[in-house]
Each structure stands twice: as structure tokens, then as C-alpha cells.
Rosetta silent file (secondary structure, phi, psi, omega in degrees, C-alpha in Angstrom):
SEQUENCE: ALLGPEAKEGELNVLQVEAMGLKGLIKTPIALLERGKTEQIILDLSFPDPPVTFTLVKGSGPVHIVGHNLL
SCORE:     score description
SCORE:     0.000 S_00000001
   1 L     0.000  147.904  177.848    5.674    1.972  -19.252 S_00000001
   2 E  -142.207  133.081 -172.441    6.458    4.728  -16.850 S_00000001
   3 E   -77.846  128.662  168.198    4.267    7.368  -15.306 S_00000001
   4 L   -67.720  161.140 -167.668    5.814   10.901  -15.717 S_00000001
   5 L   -80.883   -7.486  166.980    6.614   13.056  -12.758 S_00000001
   6 L   -79.509   -9.432 -176.405    3.689   15.361  -13.667 S_00000001
   7 L   -49.905  153.431  179.988    1.207   12.738  -12.893 S_00000001
   8 L  -102.385  138.688 -172.360   -1.476   13.748  -10.380 S_00000001
   9 L   -57.794  134.609 -175.934   -1.206   12.104   -6.929 S_00000001
  10 L    84.171  -19.277 -172.343   -3.748    9.319   -6.510 S_00000001
  11 L   -82.264  131.452  177.200   -5.068    9.392  -10.143 S_00000001
  12 E   -90.110  139.539  174.449   -5.206    5.947  -11.788 S_00000001
  13 E  -127.265  132.258 -171.686   -3.985    5.936  -15.269 S_00000001
  14 E  -119.819  111.776 -163.265   -4.898    3.087  -17.696 S_00000001
  15 E  -103.930  125.077  179.241   -2.893    2.341  -20.707 S_00000001
  16 E  -117.297  148.177 -170.514   -4.665    0.209  -23.520 S_00000001
  17 E  -120.715  142.880  178.514   -3.297   -1.455  -26.576 S_00000001
  18 E  -137.679  118.902 -179.496   -5.441   -2.125  -29.740 S_00000001
  19 E  -148.568  153.988  174.150   -4.068   -4.660  -32.225 S_00000001
  20 E   -79.443  127.895  178.698   -5.163   -7.376  -34.627 S_00000001
  21 E  -115.611 -166.331 -171.934   -5.334  -10.740  -33.262 S_00000001
  22 L   -59.361  -41.917 -175.194   -6.321  -14.063  -34.776 S_00000001
  23 L   -96.370   12.019  179.243  -10.090  -13.356  -34.574 S_00000001
  24 E   115.519 -161.337 -177.402   -9.890   -9.633  -35.386 S_00000001
  25 E   -55.370  136.995  168.251   -9.357   -6.345  -33.541 S_00000001
  26 E  -121.534  144.925  179.635   -8.435   -6.610  -29.807 S_00000001
  27 E  -122.761  129.225  173.617   -8.764   -3.868  -27.274 S_00000001
  28 E  -160.760  139.732  164.807   -7.276   -4.656  -23.843 S_00000001
  29 E   -49.499  141.242  161.161   -5.672   -2.872  -20.675 S_00000001
  30 E  -139.490    9.649  174.606   -2.205   -3.575  -20.217 S_00000001
  31 E  -167.311  132.256  176.393   -0.925   -1.232  -17.490 S_00000001
  32 E  -118.220  118.032  173.287   -2.613    0.491  -14.419 S_00000001
  33 E  -122.309  144.550  178.291   -0.260    3.328  -12.912 S_00000001
  34 E  -142.826  121.911  174.213   -0.687    5.350  -10.035 S_00000001
  35 L   -51.040  136.073  177.146    1.803    8.019   -8.591 S_00000001
  36 L    94.837  -35.446 -164.659    3.028    6.911   -5.167 S_00000001
  37 L  -109.452  -87.375 -172.276    1.912    3.319   -5.701 S_00000001
  38 E  -109.412   71.877 -171.578    2.713    1.699   -9.131 S_00000001
  39 L   -70.026  -31.629  174.507    4.798    4.214  -11.152 S_00000001
  40 E  -143.223  157.428 -174.529    6.367    1.978  -13.636 S_00000001
  41 L  -153.390  136.951  173.953    5.815   -1.502  -14.980 S_00000001
  42 L   -75.211  121.255  177.098    7.639   -3.981  -17.323 S_00000001
  43 L  -108.732  128.263 -169.644    5.874   -4.844  -20.281 S_00000001
  44 L  -118.643   75.183 -173.041    6.886   -8.083  -22.288 S_00000001
  45 L  -113.684  161.462  177.640    4.673   -7.651  -25.389 S_00000001
  46 L  -142.309  131.740  179.939    4.937   -8.892  -28.996 S_00000001
  47 L  -129.743   98.860 -166.707    2.818   -7.782  -31.839 S_00000001
  48 L   -73.660  -19.698 -177.306    3.465   -9.676  -35.040 S_00000001
  49 L  -117.542  133.381  170.552    1.109   -7.414  -37.353 S_00000001
  50 L   -78.866  168.410   -5.915    0.915   -3.617  -37.614 S_00000001
  51 L   -96.574  152.485 -179.076   -0.851   -1.477  -36.886 S_00000001
  52 E  -121.592  133.738 -179.599   -0.739   -1.437  -32.905 S_00000001
  53 E  -124.530  135.107  173.582   -2.097    1.599  -31.226 S_00000001
  54 E   -98.531  146.195 -178.371   -1.615    2.638  -27.366 S_00000001
  55 E  -146.169  135.587  170.479   -4.117    4.840  -25.737 S_00000001
  56 E   -84.716  101.677  179.608   -4.306    6.325  -22.392 S_00000001
  57 E   -95.281   -3.593  171.006   -7.993    5.545  -21.597 S_00000001
  58 E  -143.491  147.379  175.467   -8.263    6.823  -17.985 S_00000001
  59 L    85.922  179.302 -174.035   -6.197    9.645  -16.229 S_00000001
  60 L  -120.498   14.199  171.080   -4.345   12.360  -17.491 S_00000001
  61 L    58.457 -163.729   18.253   -0.739   10.991  -17.667 S_00000001
  62 L   -87.991  143.234  167.389    1.924   11.419  -18.943 S_00000001
  63 E  -118.896  134.121 -175.348    2.729    7.811  -19.477 S_00000001
  64 E  -102.812  128.162  177.192    6.019    6.863  -21.449 S_00000001
  65 L  -124.174  138.041 -179.041    6.450    3.787  -23.369 S_00000001
  66 L  -124.541  134.171  173.697    9.822    2.544  -24.407 S_00000001
  67 L  -159.824 -165.762  174.963   10.506   -0.281  -26.535 S_00000001
  68 L  -138.622  170.159 -177.482   12.304   -1.692  -29.735 S_00000001
  69 L  -112.236  100.822  169.502   11.345   -2.965  -33.106 S_00000001
  70 L   -92.451  125.073  176.882   12.526   -6.551  -34.205 S_00000001
  71 L   -97.296    0.000    0.000   12.732   -7.277  -37.712 S_00000001
């Protein structure tokens, strides 16, 4: 996940994922990004079943997510 250059200085951006787990729906934060401190983070995530939803739950972003789909 990468914080865009338009992000506000000092604003915390929290990225959350929502996906199905063994016991039902799971919502959890996966990245905390702040301009000038932590502007990018490597995520090593795997989701066996769709759907998966990423949401910016705090901050105004933008946050870019790069990944690939393995079949």
C-alpha cells in the first residue's frame, strides 16, 4: 500500500480489509500510513475466497494498493 503525494501532512490514514474467515466476516486494519513518516508498507496477504473489500476508514488518502491474483 502506498500513500499518494496528495495526502495531508500529519494525517493518519488507516486501511481496512473485510473478508470471509473460517468463522464468518472479518474486518481488520492492515495498514497505517502517514505522510512524512510511513508512506508505504509491504503487505503479504492471501484471501482464499471472494469477496474482499478494502476501505480507507480514517484519513483522506489517497492510498494505492498494488497486487496480483493467483489462480
